[in-house]
């Protein structure tokens, strides 16, 4: 069991964006906070954020690729977000 855990952690560290688990979802978090993207307001380009790791309005994406597409929009608006795996 310890060997499997060690191998799994190494695999996650080496390939954080390509490792896939069907039980995981992905969210966009404002770096350095517990605020997560909940959508876009106004002219549909200004990100809207909610507080909390279990907030029901947080947007969840089924794949990293889908989260990356939205992440580009948030970065273009001047924010420094990152993608978090959510169980």
Short mmCIF file of C-alpha atoms in Angstrom, two decimals:
data_model
loop_
_atom_site.label_atom_id
_atom_site.label_comp_id
_atom_site.label_asym_id
_atom_site.label_seq_id
_atom_site.Cartn_x
_atom_site.Cartn_y
_atom_site.Cartn_z
CA UNK A 1 0.00 0.00 0.00
CA UNK A 2 2.78 2.47 0.83
CA UNK A 3 4.48 1.64 -2.45
CA UNK A 4 1.27 2.34 -4.40
CA UNK A 5 0.75 5.66 -2.56
CA UNK A 6 4.33 6.70 -3.29
CA UNK A 7 4.03 5.80 -6.97
CA UNK A 8 0.68 7.61 -7.22
CA UNK A 9 2.08 10.79 -5.66
CA UNK A 10 5.05 10.77 -8.00
CA UNK A 11 2.76 10.29 -10.95
CA UNK A 12 0.59 13.22 -9.83
CA UNK A 13 3.60 15.47 -9.28
CA UNK A 14 5.12 14.66 -12.67
CA UNK A 15 1.90 14.89 -14.67
CA UNK A 16 -0.48 17.18 -12.75
CA UNK A 17 -2.46 18.28 -15.80
CA UNK A 18 -2.71 14.93 -17.59
CA UNK A 19 -3.57 12.61 -14.68
CA UNK A 20 -7.25 11.79 -14.85
CA UNK A 21 -9.62 10.43 -12.26
CA UNK A 22 -13.30 10.07 -13.10
CA UNK A 23 -14.25 11.09 -9.54
CA UNK A 24 -12.53 14.46 -9.81
CA UNK A 25 -13.95 17.70 -11.09
CA UNK A 26 -12.00 20.86 -11.74
CA UNK A 27 -12.66 24.40 -10.54
CA UNK A 28 -10.93 27.72 -11.11
CA UNK A 29 -9.64 29.32 -7.92
CA UNK A 30 -8.38 32.86 -7.44
CA UNK A 31 -4.77 32.32 -6.39
CA UNK A 32 -4.04 32.86 -2.69
CA UNK A 33 -7.67 32.68 -1.63
CA UNK A 34 -10.61 30.33 -1.26
CA UNK A 35 -12.62 32.16 -3.93
CA UNK A 36 -13.82 30.12 -6.89
CA UNK A 37 -15.21 31.14 -10.26
CA UNK A 38 -19.00 31.11 -10.33
CA UNK A 39 -19.50 32.64 -13.76
CA UNK A 40 -19.20 35.90 -15.64
CA UNK A 41 -21.30 38.98 -14.96
CA UNK A 42 -22.24 42.15 -16.78
CA UNK A 43 -20.82 42.07 -20.25
CA UNK A 44 -19.96 38.35 -19.82
CA UNK A 45 -16.25 39.05 -19.47
CA UNK A 46 -15.97 40.06 -15.81
CA UNK A 47 -15.42 36.98 -13.61
CA UNK A 48 -17.70 36.46 -10.62
CA UNK A 49 -16.32 34.69 -7.53
CA UNK A 50 -17.82 32.81 -4.57
CA UNK A 51 -16.15 32.10 -1.23
CA UNK A 52 -15.58 28.53 -0.04
CA UNK A 53 -14.36 25.13 -1.18
CA UNK A 54 -17.85 23.67 -1.06
CA UNK A 55 -19.92 26.58 -2.35
CA UNK A 56 -22.81 25.27 -4.49
CA UNK A 57 -22.45 28.08 -7.08
CA UNK A 58 -18.81 27.27 -7.89
CA UNK A 59 -18.43 26.20 -11.53
CA UNK A 60 -17.10 22.66 -11.94
CA UNK A 61 -15.61 21.29 -15.14
CA UNK A 62 -15.41 17.58 -15.97
CA UNK A 63 -11.95 17.81 -17.58
CA UNK A 64 -8.81 19.87 -17.20
CA UNK A 65 -9.05 20.83 -20.86
CA UNK A 66 -12.45 22.47 -20.38
CA UNK A 67 -11.22 24.29 -17.28
CA UNK A 68 -8.17 25.55 -19.21
CA UNK A 69 -10.38 27.12 -21.88
CA UNK A 70 -12.24 29.16 -19.26
CA UNK A 71 -9.01 29.87 -17.35
CA UNK A 72 -7.72 31.74 -20.40
CA UNK A 73 -10.72 34.09 -20.25
CA UNK A 74 -10.13 34.80 -16.57
CA UNK A 75 -6.40 35.46 -17.12
CA UNK A 76 -7.24 37.80 -20.00
CA UNK A 77 -9.28 39.85 -17.51
CA UNK A 78 -6.18 40.39 -15.35
CA UNK A 79 -6.70 37.76 -12.64
CA UNK A 80 -4.17 35.16 -11.51
CA UNK A 81 -6.25 31.98 -11.21
CA UNK A 82 -5.31 28.34 -11.03
CA UNK A 83 -7.12 25.04 -11.56
CA UNK A 84 -7.98 22.98 -8.48
CA UNK A 85 -9.09 19.36 -8.36
CA UNK A 86 -12.32 19.05 -6.40
CA UNK A 87 -13.54 15.69 -5.08
#
